[in-house]
PDB file of C-alpha atoms in Angstrom:
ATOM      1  CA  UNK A   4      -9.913  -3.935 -25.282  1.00 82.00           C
ATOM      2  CA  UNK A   5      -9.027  -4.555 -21.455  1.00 85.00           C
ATOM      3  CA  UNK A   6     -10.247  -2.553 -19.361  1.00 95.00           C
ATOM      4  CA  UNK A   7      -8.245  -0.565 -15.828  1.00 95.00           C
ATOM      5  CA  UNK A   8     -10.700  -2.518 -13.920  1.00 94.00           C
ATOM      6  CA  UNK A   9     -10.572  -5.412 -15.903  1.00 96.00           C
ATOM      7  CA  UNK A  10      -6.469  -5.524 -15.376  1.00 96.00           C
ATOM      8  CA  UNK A  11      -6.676  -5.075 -11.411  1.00 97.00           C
ATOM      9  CA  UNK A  12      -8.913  -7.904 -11.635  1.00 96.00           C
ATOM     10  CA  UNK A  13      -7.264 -10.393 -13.334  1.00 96.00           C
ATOM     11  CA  UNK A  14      -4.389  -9.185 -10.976  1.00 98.00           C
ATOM     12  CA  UNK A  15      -6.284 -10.020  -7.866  1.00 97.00           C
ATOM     13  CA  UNK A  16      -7.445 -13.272  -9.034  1.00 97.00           C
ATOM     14  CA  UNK A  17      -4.418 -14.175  -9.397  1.00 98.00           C
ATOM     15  CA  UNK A  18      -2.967 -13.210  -5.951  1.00 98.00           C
ATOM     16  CA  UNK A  19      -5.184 -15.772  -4.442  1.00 98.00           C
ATOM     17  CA  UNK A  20      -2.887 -18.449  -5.634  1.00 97.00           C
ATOM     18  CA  UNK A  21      -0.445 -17.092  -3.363  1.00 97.00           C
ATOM     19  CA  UNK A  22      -2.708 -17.294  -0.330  1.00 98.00           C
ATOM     20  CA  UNK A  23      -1.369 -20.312   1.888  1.00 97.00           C
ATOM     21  CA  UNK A  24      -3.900 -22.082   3.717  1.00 96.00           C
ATOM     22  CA  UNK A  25      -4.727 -22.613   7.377  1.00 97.00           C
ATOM     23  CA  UNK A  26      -2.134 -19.049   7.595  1.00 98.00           C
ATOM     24  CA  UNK A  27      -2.841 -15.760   8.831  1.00 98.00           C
ATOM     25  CA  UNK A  28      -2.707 -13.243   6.162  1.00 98.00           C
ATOM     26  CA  UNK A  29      -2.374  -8.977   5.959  1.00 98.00           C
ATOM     27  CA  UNK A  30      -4.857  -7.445   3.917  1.00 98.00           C
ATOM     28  CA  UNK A  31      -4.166  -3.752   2.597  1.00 98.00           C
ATOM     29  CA  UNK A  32      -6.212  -0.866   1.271  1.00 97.00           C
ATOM     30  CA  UNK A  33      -8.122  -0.006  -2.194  1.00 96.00           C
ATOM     31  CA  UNK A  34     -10.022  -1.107  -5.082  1.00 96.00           C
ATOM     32  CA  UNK A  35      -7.846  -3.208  -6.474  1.00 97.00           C
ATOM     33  CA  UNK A  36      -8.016  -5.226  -2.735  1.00 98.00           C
ATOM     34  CA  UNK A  37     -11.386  -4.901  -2.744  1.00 97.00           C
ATOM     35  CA  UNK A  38     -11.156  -7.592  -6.026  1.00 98.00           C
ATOM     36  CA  UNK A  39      -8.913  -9.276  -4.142  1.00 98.00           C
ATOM     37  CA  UNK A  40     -11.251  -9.970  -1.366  1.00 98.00           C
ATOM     38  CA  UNK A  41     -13.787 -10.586  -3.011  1.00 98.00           C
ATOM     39  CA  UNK A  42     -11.711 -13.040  -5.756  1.00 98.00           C
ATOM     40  CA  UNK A  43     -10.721 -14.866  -2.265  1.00 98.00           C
ATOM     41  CA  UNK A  44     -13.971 -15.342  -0.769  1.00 97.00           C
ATOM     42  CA  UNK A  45     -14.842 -16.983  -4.277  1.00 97.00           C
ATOM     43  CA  UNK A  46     -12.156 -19.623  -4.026  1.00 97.00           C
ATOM     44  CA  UNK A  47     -13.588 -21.508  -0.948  1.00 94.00           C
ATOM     45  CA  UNK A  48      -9.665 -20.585   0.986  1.00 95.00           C
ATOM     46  CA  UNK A  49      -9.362 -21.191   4.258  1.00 95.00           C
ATOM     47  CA  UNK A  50      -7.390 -18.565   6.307  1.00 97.00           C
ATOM     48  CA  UNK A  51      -6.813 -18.617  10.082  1.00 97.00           C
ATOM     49  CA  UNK A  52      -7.669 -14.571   9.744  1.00 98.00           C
ATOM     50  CA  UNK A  53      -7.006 -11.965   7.909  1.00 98.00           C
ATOM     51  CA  UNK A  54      -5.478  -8.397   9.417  1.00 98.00           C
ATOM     52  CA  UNK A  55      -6.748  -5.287   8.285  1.00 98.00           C
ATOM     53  CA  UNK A  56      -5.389  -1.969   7.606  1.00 97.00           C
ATOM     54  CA  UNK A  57      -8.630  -0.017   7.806  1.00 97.00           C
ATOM     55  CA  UNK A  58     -12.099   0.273   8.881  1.00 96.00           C
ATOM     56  CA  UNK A  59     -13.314   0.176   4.703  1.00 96.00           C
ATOM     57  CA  UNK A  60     -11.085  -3.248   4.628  1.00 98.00           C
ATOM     58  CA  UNK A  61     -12.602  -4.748   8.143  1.00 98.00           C
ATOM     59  CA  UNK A  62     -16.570  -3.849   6.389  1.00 98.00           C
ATOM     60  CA  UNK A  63     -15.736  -6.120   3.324  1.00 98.00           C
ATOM     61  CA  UNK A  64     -14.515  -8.815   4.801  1.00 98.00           C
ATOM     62  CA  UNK A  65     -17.199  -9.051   7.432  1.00 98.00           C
ATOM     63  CA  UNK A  66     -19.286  -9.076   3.899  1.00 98.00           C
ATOM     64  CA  UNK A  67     -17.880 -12.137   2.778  1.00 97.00           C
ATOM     65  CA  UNK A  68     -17.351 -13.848   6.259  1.00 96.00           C
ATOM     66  CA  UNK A  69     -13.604 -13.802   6.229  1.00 97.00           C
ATOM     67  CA  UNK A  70     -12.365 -13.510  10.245  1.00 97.00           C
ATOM     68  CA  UNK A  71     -10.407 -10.901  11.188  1.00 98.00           C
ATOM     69  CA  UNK A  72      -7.988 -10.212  13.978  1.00 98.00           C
ATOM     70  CA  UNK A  73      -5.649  -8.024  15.139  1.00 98.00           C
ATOM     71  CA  UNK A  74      -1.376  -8.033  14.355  1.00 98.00           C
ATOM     72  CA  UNK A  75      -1.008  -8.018  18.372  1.00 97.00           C
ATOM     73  CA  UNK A  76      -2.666 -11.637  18.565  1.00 97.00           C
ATOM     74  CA  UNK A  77      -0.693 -13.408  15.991  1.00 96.00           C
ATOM     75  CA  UNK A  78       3.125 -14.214  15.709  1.00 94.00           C
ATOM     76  CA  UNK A  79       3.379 -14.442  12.228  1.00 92.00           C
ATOM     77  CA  UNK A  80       1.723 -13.427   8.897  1.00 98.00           C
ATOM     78  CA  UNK A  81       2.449 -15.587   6.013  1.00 98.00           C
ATOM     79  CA  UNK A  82       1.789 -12.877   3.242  1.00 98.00           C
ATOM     80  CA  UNK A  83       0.666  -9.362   2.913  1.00 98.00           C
ATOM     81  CA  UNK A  84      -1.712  -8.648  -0.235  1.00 98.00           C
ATOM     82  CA  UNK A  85      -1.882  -4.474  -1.083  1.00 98.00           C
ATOM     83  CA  UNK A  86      -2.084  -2.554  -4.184  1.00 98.00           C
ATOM     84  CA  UNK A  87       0.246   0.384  -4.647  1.00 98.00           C
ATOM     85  CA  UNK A  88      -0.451   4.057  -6.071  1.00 98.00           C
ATOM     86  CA  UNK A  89       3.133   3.565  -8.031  1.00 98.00           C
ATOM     87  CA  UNK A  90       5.449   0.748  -7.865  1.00 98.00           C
ATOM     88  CA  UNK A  91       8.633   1.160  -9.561  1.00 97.00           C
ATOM     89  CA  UNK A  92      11.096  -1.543 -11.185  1.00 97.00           C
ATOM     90  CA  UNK A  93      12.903  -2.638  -7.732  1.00 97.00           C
ATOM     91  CA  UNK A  94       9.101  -2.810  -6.418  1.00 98.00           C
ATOM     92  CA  UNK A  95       9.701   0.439  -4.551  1.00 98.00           C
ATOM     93  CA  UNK A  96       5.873   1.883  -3.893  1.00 98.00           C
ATOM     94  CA  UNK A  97       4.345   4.960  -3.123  1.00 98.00           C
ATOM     95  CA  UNK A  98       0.896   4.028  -1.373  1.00 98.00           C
ATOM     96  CA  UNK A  99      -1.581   6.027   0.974  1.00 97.00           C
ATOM     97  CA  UNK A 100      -3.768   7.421  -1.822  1.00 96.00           C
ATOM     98  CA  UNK A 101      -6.895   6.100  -0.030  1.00 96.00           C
ATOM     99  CA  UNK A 102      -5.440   7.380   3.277  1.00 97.00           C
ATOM    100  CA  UNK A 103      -4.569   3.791   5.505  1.00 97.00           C
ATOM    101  CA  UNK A 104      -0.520   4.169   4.383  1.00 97.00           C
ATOM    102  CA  UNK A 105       0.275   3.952   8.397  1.00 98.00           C
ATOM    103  CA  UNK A 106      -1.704   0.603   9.339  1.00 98.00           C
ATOM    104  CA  UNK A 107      -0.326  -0.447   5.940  1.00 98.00           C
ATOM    105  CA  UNK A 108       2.948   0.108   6.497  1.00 98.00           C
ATOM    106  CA  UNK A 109       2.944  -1.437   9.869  1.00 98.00           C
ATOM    107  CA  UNK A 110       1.467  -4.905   8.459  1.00 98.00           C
ATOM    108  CA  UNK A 111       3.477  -4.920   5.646  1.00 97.00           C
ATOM    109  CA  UNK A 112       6.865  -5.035   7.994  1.00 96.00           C
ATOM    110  CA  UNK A 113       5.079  -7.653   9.727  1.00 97.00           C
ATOM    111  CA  UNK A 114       4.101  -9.996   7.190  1.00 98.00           C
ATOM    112  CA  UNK A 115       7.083 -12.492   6.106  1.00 98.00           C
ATOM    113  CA  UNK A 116       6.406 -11.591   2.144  1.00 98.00           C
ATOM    114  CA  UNK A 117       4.835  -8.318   0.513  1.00 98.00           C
ATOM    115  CA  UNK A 118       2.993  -8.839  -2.657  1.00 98.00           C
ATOM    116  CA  UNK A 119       1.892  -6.348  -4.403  1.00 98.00           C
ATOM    117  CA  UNK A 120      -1.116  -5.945  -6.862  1.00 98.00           C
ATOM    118  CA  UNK A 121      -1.673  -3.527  -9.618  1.00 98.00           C
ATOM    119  CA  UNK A 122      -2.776  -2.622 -13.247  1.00 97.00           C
ATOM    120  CA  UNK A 123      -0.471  -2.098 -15.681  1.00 97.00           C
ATOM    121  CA  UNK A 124      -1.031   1.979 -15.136  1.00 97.00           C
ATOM    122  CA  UNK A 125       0.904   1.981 -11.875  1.00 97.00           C
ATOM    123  CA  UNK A 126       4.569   0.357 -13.317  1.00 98.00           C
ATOM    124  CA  UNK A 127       6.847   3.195 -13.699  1.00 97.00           C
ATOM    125  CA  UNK A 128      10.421   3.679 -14.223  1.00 95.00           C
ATOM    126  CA  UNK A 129      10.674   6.322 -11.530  1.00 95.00           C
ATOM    127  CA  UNK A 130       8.905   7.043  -8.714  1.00 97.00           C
ATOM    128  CA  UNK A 131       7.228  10.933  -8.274  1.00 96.00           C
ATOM    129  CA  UNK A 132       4.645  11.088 -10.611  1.00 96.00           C
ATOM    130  CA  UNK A 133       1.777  10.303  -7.551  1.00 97.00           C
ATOM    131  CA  UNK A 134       1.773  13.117  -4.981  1.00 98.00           C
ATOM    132  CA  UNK A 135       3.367  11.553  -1.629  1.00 98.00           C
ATOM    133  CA  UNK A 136       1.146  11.336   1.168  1.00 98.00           C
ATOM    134  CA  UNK A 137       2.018  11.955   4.246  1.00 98.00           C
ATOM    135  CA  UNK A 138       0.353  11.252   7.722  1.00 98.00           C
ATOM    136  CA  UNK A 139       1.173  14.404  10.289  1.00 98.00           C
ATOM    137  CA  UNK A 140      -0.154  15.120  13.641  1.00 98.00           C
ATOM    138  CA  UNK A 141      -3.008  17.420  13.305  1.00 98.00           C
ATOM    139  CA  UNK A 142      -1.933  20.091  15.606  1.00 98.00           C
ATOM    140  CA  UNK A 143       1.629  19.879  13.872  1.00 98.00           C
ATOM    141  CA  UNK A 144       0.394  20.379  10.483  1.00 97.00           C
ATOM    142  CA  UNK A 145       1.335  23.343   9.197  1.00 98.00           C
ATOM    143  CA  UNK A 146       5.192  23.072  10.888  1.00 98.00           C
ATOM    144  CA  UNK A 147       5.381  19.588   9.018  1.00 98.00           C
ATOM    145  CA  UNK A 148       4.004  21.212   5.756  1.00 98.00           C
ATOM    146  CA  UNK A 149       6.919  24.177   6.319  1.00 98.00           C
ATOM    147  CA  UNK A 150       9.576  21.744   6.577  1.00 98.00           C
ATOM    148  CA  UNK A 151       8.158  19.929   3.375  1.00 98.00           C
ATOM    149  CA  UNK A 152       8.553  22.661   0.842  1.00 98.00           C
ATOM    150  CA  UNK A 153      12.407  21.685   0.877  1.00 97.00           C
ATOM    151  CA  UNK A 154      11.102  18.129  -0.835  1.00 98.00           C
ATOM    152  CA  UNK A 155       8.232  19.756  -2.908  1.00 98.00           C
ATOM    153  CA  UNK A 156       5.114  21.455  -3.159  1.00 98.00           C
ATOM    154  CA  UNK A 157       2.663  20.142   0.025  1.00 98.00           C
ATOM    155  CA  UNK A 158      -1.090  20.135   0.318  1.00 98.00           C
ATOM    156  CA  UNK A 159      -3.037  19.332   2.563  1.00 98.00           C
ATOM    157  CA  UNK A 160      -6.004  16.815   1.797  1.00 98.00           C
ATOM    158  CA  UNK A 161      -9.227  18.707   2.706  1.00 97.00           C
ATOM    159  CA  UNK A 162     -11.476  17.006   5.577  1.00 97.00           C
ATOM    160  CA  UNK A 163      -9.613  14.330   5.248  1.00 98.00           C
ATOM    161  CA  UNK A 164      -8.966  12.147   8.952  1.00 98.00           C
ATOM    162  CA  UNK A 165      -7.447   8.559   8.493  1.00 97.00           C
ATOM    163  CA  UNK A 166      -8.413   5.944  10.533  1.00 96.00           C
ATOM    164  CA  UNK A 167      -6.127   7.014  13.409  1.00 96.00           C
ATOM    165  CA  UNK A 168      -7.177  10.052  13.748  1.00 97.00           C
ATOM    166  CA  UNK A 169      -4.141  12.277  11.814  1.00 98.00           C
ATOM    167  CA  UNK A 170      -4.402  14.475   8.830  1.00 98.00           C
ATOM    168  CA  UNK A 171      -2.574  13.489   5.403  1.00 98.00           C
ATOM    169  CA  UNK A 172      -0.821  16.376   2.997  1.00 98.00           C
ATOM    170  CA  UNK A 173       0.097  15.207   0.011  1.00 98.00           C
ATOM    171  CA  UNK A 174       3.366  16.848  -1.889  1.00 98.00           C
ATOM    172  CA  UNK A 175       3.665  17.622  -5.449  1.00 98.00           C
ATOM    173  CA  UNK A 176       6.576  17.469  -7.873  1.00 97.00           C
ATOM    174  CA  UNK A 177       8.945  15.184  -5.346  1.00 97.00           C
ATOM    175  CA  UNK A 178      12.417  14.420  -6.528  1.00 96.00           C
ATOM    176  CA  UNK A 179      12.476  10.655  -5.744  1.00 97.00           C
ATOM    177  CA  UNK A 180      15.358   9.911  -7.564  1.00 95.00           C
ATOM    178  CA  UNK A 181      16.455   8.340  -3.770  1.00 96.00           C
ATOM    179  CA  UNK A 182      13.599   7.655  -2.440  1.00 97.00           C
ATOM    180  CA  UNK A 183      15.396   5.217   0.936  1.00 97.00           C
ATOM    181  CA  UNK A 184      16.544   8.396   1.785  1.00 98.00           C
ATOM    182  CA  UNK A 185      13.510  10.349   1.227  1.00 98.00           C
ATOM    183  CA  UNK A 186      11.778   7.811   3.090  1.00 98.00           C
ATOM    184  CA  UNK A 187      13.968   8.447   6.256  1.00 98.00           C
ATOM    185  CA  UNK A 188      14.490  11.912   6.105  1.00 98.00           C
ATOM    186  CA  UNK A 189      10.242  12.483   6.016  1.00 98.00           C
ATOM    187  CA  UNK A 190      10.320  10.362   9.001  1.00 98.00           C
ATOM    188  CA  UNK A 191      12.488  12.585  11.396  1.00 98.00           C
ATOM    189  CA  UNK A 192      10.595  15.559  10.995  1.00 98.00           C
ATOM    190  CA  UNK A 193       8.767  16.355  13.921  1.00 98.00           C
ATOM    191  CA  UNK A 194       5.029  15.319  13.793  1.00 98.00           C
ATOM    192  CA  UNK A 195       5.164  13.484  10.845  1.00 98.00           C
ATOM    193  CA  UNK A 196       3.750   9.884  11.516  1.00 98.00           C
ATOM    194  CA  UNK A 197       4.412   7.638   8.274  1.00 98.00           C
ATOM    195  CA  UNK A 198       5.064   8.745   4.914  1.00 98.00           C
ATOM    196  CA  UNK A 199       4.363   7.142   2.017  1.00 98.00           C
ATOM    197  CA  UNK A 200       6.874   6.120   0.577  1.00 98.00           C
ATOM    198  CA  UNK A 201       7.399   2.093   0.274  1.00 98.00           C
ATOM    199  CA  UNK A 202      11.145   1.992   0.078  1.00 97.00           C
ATOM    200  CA  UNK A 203      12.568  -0.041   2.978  1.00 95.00           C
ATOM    201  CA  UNK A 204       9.370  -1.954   2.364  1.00 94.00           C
ATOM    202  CA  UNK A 205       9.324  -2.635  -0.632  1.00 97.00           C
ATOM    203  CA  UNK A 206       7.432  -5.499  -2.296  1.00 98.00           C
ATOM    204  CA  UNK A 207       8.660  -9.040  -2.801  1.00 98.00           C
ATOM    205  CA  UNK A 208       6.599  -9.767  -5.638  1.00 98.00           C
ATOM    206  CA  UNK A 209       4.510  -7.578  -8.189  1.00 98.00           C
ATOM    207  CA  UNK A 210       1.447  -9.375  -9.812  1.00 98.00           C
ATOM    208  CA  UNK A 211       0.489  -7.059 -12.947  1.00 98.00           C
ATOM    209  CA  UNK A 212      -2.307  -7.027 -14.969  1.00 98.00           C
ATOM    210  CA  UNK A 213      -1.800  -5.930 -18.000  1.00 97.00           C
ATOM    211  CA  UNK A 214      -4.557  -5.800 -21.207  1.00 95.00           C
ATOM    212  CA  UNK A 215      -2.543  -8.898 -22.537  1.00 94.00           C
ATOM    213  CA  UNK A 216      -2.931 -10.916 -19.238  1.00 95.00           C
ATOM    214  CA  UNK A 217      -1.059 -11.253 -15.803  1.00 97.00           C
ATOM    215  CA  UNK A 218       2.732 -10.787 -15.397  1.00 97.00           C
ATOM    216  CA  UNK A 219       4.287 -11.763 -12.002  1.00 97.00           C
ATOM    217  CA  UNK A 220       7.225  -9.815 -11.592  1.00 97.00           C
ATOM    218  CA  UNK A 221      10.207 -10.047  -8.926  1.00 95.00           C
ATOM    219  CA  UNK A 222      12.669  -7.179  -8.132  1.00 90.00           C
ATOM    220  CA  UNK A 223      14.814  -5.460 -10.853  1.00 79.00           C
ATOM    221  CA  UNK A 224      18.102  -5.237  -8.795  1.00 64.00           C
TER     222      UNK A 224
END
């Protein structure tokens, strides 16, 4: 039997084949990017640089010797490689579980395709099963997590500080039956930074493991 880690993998593995060369690439958040890295050092690639969305991402691939630099001294990024907490048929995502959604967010909108990576566990028909995080202003917290209850049921995540300094609640039992206008009306309220939510962003291409192999899967208009 395949196993979860088996599946992201075989997922990441695959991703590598849509690493261009002599590029600069965005490199997301996770375990199942962890693989990814690591399946890329393997393949003896050769990237320009890769751009990180957080400090854990920057450690691994100083590991394996793969350069990094920042989005503000390149033009362009080629491709964007992340895994998602839920990805839906239209490759609609809700991401942040390990806390970098912001930097995420910001390299995915820079990078000229999003693919996305992911076991067979995180396909769903609907979005809302995953708690959405969201990144708030620390001093603006518990104002945020007021005007939250109208969306669900918020929580903060306990000594939790992302890499930019800003606290993440998470909220419970969402209705994301719309979730480009979730996504939008999160944003406006006052000290929230980023939310979750990966609909205007969504992914250009979903490369699934599965326990029967890989599927590479493009939106479900």
């Amino acid at each position: 039997m395949t196993t979860q880690d088996e599946m992201k993998r075989n997922a990441a593995v695959k991703a590598v084949e849509y690493v261009p060369e002599n590029e600069y690439i965005g490199i997301g958040t996770g375990s199942t990017v962890n693989m990814f890295i690591e399946a890329l050092a393997a393949s003896g690639k050769k990237i320009k640089g890769a751009v990180s969305s957080s400090k854990a991402t920057s450690e691994l691939l100083a590991k394996y010797d793969i350069p990094e630099v920042l989005l503000s001294e390149v033009l362009q990024l080629a491709v964007y490689i992340d895994g998602a907490d839920e990805v839906n048929h239209t490759l609609q995502m809700i991401k942040g579980g390990g806390g970098a959604l912001l930097k995420e967010k910001i390299i995915a909108t820079a990078a000229d395709k999003f693919i996305c990576i992911a076991d067979e566990s995180k396909y769903v028909s609907r979005l809302g099963k995953f708690p959405l995080p969201v990144e708030v202003i620390p001093m603006a917290r518990s104002l945020v997590s007021r005007q939250l209850l109208k969306f669900g049921e918020p929580e903060l995540r306990i000594g939790f500080i992302t890499d930019s300094g800003h606290e993440i609640v998470d909220v419970h039992n969402m209705d994301l039956s719309r979730p480009l206008t979730t996504e939008d009306q999160i944003n406006l309220i006052s000290g929230v930074v980023e939310n979750g939510l990966f609909a205007r962003d969504a992914a250009d291409l979903l490369v699934l493991g599965r326990a029967d192999g890989v599927e590479v899967i493009k939106p479900h208009v």
